[in-house]
Tab-separated table of C-alpha atoms in Angstrom:
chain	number	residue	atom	x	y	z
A	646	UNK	CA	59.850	48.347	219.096
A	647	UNK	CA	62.773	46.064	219.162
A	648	UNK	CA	63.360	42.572	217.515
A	649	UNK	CA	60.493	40.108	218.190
A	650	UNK	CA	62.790	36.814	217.517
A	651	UNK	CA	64.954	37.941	220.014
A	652	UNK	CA	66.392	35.201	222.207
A	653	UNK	CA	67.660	37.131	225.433
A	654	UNK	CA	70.907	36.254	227.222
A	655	UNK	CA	70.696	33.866	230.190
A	656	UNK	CA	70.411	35.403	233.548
A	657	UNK	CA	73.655	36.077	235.092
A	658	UNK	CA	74.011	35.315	238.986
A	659	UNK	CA	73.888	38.352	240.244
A	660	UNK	CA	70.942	40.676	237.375
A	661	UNK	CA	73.380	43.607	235.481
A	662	UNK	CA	73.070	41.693	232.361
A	663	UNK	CA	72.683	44.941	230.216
A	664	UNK	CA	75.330	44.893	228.131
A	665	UNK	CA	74.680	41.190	227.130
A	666	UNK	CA	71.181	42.228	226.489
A	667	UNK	CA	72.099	45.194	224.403
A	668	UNK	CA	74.615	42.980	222.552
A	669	UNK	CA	71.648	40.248	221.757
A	670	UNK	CA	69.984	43.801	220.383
A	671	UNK	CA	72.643	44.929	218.076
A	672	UNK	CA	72.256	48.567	220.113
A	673	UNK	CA	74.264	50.493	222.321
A	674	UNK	CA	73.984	49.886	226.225
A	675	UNK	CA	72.927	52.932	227.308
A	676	UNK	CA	69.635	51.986	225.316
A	677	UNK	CA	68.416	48.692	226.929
A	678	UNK	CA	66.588	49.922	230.434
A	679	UNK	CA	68.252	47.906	233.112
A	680	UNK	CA	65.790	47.037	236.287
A	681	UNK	CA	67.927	43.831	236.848
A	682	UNK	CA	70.486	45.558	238.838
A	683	UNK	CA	69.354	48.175	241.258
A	684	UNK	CA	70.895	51.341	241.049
A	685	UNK	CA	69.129	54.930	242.819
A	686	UNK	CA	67.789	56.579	239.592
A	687	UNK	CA	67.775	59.469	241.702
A	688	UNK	CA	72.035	60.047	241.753
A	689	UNK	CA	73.217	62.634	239.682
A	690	UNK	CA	75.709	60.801	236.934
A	691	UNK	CA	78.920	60.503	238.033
A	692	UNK	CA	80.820	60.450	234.799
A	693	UNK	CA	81.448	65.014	235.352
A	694	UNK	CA	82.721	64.665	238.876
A	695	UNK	CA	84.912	61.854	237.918
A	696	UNK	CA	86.024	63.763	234.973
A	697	UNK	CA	87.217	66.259	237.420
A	698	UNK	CA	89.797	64.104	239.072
A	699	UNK	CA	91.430	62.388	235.548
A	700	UNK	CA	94.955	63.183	236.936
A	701	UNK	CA	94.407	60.260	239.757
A	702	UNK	CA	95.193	58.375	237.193
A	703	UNK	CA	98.842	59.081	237.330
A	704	UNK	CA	98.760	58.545	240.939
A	705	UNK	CA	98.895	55.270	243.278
A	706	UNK	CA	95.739	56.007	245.478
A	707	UNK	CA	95.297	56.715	248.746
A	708	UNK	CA	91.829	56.236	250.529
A	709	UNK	CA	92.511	58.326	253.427
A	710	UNK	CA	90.412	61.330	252.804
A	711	UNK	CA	87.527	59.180	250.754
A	712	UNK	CA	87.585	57.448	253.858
A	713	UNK	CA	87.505	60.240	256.081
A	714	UNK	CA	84.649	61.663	254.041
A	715	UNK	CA	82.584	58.432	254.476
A	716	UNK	CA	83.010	58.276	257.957
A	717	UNK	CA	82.141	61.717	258.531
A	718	UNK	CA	79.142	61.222	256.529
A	719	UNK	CA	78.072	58.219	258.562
A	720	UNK	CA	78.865	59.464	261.485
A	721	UNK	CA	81.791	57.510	262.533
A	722	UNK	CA	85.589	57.506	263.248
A	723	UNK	CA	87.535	57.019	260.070
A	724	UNK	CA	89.178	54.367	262.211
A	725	UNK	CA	86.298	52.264	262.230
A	726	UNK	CA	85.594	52.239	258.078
A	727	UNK	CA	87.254	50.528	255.812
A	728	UNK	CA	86.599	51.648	251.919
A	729	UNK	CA	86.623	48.468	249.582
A	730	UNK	CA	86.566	47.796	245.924
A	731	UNK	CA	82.368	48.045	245.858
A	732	UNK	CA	80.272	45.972	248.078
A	733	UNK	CA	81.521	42.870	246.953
A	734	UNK	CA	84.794	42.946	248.321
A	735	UNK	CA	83.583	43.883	251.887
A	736	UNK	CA	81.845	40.644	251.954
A	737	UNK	CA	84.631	38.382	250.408
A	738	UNK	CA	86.812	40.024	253.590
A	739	UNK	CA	84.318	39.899	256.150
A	740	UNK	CA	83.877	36.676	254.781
A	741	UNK	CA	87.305	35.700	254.928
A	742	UNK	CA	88.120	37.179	258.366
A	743	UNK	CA	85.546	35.185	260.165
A	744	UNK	CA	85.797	31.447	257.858
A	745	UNK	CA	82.107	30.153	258.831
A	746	UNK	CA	79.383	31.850	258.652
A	747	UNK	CA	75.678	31.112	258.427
A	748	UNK	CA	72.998	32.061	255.720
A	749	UNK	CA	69.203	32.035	255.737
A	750	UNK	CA	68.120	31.597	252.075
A	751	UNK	CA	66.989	33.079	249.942
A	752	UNK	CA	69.444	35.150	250.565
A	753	UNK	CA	72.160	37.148	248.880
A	754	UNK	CA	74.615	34.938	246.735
A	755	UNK	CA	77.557	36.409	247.428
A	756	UNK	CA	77.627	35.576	251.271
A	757	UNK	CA	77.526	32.001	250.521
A	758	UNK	CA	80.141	32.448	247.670
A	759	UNK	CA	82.556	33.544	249.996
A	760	UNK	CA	82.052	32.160	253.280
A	761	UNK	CA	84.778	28.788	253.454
A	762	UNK	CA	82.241	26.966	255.631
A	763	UNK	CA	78.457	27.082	256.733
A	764	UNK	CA	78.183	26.081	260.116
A	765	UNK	CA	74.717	27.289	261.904
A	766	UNK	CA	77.326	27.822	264.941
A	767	UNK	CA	78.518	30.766	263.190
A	768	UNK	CA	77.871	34.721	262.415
A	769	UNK	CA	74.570	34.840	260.397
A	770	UNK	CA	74.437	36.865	257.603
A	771	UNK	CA	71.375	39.263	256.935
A	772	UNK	CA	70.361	41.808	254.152
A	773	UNK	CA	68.966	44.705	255.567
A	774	UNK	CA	65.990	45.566	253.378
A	775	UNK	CA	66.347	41.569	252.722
A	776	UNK	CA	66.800	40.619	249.219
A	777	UNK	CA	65.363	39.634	247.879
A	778	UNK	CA	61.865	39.858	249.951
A	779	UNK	CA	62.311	43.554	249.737
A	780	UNK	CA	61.537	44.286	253.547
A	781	UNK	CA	63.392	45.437	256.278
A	782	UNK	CA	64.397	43.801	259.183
A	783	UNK	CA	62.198	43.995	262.458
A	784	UNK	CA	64.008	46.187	264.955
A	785	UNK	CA	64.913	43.447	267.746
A	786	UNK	CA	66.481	40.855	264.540
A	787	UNK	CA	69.488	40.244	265.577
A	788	UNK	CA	72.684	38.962	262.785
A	789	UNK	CA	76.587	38.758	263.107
A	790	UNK	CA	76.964	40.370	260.030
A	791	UNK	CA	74.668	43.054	258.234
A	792	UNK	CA	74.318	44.088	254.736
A	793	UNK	CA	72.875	47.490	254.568
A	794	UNK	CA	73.951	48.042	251.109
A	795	UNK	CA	70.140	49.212	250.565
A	796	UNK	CA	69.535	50.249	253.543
A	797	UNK	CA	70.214	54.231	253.158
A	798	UNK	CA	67.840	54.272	249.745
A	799	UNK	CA	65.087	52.716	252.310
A	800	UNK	CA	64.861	54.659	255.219
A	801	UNK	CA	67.099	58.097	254.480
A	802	UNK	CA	69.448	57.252	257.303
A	803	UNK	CA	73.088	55.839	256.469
A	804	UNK	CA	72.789	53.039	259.265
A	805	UNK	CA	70.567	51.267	261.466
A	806	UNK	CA	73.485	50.924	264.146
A	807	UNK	CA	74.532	47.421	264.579
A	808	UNK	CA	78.155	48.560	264.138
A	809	UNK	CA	77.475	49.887	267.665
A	810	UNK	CA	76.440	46.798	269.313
A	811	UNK	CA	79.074	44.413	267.971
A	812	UNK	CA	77.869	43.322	264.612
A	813	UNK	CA	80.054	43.960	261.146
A	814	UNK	CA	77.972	45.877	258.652
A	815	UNK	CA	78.799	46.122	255.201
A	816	UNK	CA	77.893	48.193	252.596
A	817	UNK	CA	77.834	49.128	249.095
A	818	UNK	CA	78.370	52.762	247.526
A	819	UNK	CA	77.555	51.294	244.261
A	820	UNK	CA	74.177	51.236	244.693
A	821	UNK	CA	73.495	54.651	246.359
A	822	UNK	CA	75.791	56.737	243.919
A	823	UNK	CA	74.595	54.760	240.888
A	824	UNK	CA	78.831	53.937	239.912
A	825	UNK	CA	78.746	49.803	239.624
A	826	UNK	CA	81.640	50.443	237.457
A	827	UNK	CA	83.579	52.608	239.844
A	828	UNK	CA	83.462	50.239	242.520
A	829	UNK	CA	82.952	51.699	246.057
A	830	UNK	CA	81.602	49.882	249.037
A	831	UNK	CA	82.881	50.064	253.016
A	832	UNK	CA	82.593	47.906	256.482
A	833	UNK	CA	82.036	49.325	259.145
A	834	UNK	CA	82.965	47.517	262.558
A	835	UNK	CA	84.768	47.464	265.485
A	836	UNK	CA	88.484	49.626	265.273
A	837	UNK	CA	90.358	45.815	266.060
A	838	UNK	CA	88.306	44.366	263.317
A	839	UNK	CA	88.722	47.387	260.596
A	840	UNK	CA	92.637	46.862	261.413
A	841	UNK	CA	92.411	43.261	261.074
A	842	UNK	CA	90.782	43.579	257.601
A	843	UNK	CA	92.895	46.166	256.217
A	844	UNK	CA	96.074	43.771	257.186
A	845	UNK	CA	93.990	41.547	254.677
A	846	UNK	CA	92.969	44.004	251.860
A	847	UNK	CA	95.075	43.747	248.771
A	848	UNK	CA	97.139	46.891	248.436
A	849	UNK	CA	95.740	49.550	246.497
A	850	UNK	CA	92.566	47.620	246.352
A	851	UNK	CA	90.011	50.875	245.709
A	852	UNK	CA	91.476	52.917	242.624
A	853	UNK	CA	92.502	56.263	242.475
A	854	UNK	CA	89.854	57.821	240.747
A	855	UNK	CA	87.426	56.079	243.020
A	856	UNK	CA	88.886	57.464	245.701
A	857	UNK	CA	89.844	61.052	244.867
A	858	UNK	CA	86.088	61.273	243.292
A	859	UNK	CA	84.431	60.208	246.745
A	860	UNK	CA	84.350	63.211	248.961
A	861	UNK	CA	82.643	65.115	246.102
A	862	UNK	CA	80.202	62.265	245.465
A	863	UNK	CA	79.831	62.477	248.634
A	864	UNK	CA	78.759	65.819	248.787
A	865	UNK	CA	75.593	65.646	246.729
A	866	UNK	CA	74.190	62.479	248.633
A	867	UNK	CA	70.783	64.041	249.792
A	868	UNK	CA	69.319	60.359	252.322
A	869	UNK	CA	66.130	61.549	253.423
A	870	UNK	CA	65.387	63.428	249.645
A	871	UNK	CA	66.409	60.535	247.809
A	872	UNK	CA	64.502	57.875	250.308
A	873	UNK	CA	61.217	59.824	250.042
A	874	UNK	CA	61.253	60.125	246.184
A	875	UNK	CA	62.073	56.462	245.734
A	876	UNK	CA	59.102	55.403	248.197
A	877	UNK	CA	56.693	57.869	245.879
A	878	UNK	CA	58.309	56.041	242.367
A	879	UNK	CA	58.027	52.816	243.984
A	880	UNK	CA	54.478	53.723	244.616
A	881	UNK	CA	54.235	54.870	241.065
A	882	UNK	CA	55.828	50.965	239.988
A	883	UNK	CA	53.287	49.163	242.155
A	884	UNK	CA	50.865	50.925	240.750
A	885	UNK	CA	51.684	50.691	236.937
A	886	UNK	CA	52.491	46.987	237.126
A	887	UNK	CA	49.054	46.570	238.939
A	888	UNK	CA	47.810	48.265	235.928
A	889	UNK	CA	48.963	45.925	233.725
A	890	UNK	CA	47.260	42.818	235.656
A	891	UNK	CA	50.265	41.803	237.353
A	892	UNK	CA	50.604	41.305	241.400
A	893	UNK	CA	54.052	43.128	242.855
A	894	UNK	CA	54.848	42.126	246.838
A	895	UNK	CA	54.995	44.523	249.790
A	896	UNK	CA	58.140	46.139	249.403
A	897	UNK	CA	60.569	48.719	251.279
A	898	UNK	CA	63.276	48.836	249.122
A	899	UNK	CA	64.526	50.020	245.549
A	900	UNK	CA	63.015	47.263	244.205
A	901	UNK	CA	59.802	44.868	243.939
A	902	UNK	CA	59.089	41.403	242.986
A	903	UNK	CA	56.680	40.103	241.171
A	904	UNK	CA	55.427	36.587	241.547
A	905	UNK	CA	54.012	34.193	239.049
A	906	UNK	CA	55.803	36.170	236.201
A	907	UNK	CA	56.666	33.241	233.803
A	908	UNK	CA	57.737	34.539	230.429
A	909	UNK	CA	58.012	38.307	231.778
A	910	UNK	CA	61.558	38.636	231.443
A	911	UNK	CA	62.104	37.712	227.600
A	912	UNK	CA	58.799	39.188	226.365
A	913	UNK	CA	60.176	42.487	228.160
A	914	UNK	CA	63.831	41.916	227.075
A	915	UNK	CA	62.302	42.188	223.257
A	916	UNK	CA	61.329	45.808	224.219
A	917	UNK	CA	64.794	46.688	225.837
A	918	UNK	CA	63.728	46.187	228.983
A	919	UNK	CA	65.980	43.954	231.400
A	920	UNK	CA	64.049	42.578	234.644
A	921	UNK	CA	66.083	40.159	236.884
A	922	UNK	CA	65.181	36.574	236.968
A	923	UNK	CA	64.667	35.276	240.399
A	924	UNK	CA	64.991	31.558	239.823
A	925	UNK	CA	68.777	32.508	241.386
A	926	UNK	CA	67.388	32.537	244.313
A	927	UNK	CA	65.125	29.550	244.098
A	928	UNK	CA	62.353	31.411	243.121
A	929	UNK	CA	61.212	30.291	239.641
A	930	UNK	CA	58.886	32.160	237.892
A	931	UNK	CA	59.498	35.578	239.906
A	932	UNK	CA	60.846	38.460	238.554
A	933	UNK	CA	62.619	41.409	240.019
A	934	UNK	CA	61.949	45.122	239.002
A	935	UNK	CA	64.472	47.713	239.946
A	936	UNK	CA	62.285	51.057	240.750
A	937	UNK	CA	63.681	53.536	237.954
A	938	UNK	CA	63.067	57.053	237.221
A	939	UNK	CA	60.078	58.580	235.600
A	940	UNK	CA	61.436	58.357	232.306
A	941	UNK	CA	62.308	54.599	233.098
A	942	UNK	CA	58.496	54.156	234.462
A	943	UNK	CA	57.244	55.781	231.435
A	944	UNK	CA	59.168	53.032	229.230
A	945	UNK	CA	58.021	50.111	231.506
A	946	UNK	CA	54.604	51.557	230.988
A	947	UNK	CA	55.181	50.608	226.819
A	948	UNK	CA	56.802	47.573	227.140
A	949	UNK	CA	54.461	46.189	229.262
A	950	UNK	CA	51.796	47.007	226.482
A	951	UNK	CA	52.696	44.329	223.940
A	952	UNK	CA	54.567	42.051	226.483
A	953	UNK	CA	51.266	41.485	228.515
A	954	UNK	CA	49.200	41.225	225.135
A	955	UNK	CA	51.552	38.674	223.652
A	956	UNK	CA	50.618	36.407	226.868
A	957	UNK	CA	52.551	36.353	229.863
A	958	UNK	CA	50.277	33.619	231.564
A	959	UNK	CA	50.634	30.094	231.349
């Protein structure tokens, strides 16, 4: 067991706070389990096919065939994708393309970050599974602009569709290929739009090796395998944290919350275990656990031993 007296970083905005954590612990980062940021325990790492394409590195990149790839894998024309540096850029250009937006909280930070003004007159903005509630979206919601950054780790299927009825959807390759650091999202949208937004993208926005590493990433993406065995570990996290007294929410996606949680997040931190803090969303005293693998479910499991008897309640 790790430190007792530790006194964990402060939550970040957005969870991912590993490396802080595993600074605070004196240990490497790959030790500190990191259920703050969700990530599909289920992808394959991606540091040996990136290792295969090194020489982009010497190269300016050029997204056409990661983008090709995508689209074919979606099920689109390339000339309606647009790849982007991770999720978070096809928001701030979504963002920036339409001005004014609207947001229902709690919602995802980033929309609001990005959109120059909130006007209820505007596209709405949606996560689809919602974050952080966790469900997804009944099928006759309507939005201007979808995230579906979880959607494909959900329900096996890469989109819901609301590309093909007008909306923008965004979404984030991060999460499904478990690569925050390679940075890998897309939009999808009309062809005018796409256009629009690549006239807006900063040149040579999505890196080489990002790029040239895609189509083979791509490859071993298995939606309806990986979907399945996330529901069944998800089952296996409701059930363990039930185990342990505490009362996770109805949940379809990667993640659950866990309400009335006060203390959970630095009695776990001591153990090397990161769980993001919800008060970021105006929830205080909820907590958000990323489902991991069975190893990771294994190490919740003993951290939640001498977190819960040290007295979570209060």
């Amino acid at each position: 067991s790790m430190s007792r007296a530790l006194v964990p970083p402060a939550p970040g905005a957005h969870g991912g706070d590993g490396a802080a954590l595993a600074r605070a612990l004196g240990v490497p980062p790959g030790e500190v389990l990191d259920l703050s940021a969700t990530l599909n325990p289920l992808a394959p790492h991606p540091g040996a096919v990136v290792g295969r394409h090194l020489d982009a590195l010497g190269r300016y990149p050029d997204p056409a065939a990661a983008t090709a790839a995508l689209a074919a894998a979606i099920g689109v024309a390339p000339e309606r994708v647009l790849l982007t540096n991770g999720g978070a850029e096809a928001i701030a250009l979504v963002a920036a393309e339409q001005g004014r937006g609207w947001v229902e909280e709690p919602e995802f930070s980033l929309y609001r970050r990005h959109l120059a003004r909130l006007d209820p007159t505007g596209p709405s903005w949606r996560s689809n599974p919602r974050t952080p509630g966790g469900l997804l979206a009944a099928p006759d919601e309507v939005a201007g602009v979808w995230d579906e950054a979880f959607y494909p780790l959900a329900t096996g299927s890469w989109t819901r569709g609301d590309a093909e009825r007008g909306a923008v959807v965004v979404g984030s390759l991060t999460k499904l290929l478990a690569c925050p650091g390679l940075r890998l999202g897309y939009v999808l949208g009309d062809e005018a739009l796409v256009a629009a937004l690549r006239g807006r993208q900063a040149c040579w926005s999505v890196g080489a090796l990002a790029a040239e590493a895609l189509p083979e990433l791509l490859a071993a993406v298995d939606l309806p395998g990986w979907a399945r065995c996330l529901a069944e570990l998800r089952g296996q996290l409701v059930a363990l944290l039930s185990a342990h007294g505490l009362s996770p929410l109805p949940s379809e996606a990667p993640w659950v919350l866990v309400e009335e949680a006060w203390g959970l997040r630095d009695t776990l931190a001591a153990e090397g275990v990161l769980v993001r803090d919800c008060a970021s969303f105006g929830l205080a005293g909820t907590v958000r656990l990323a489902v991991p693998g069975p190893e990771g479910l294994a190490r919740l499991d003993r951290a939640l031993g001498p977190a819960l008897a040290g007295g979570r309640a209060r």
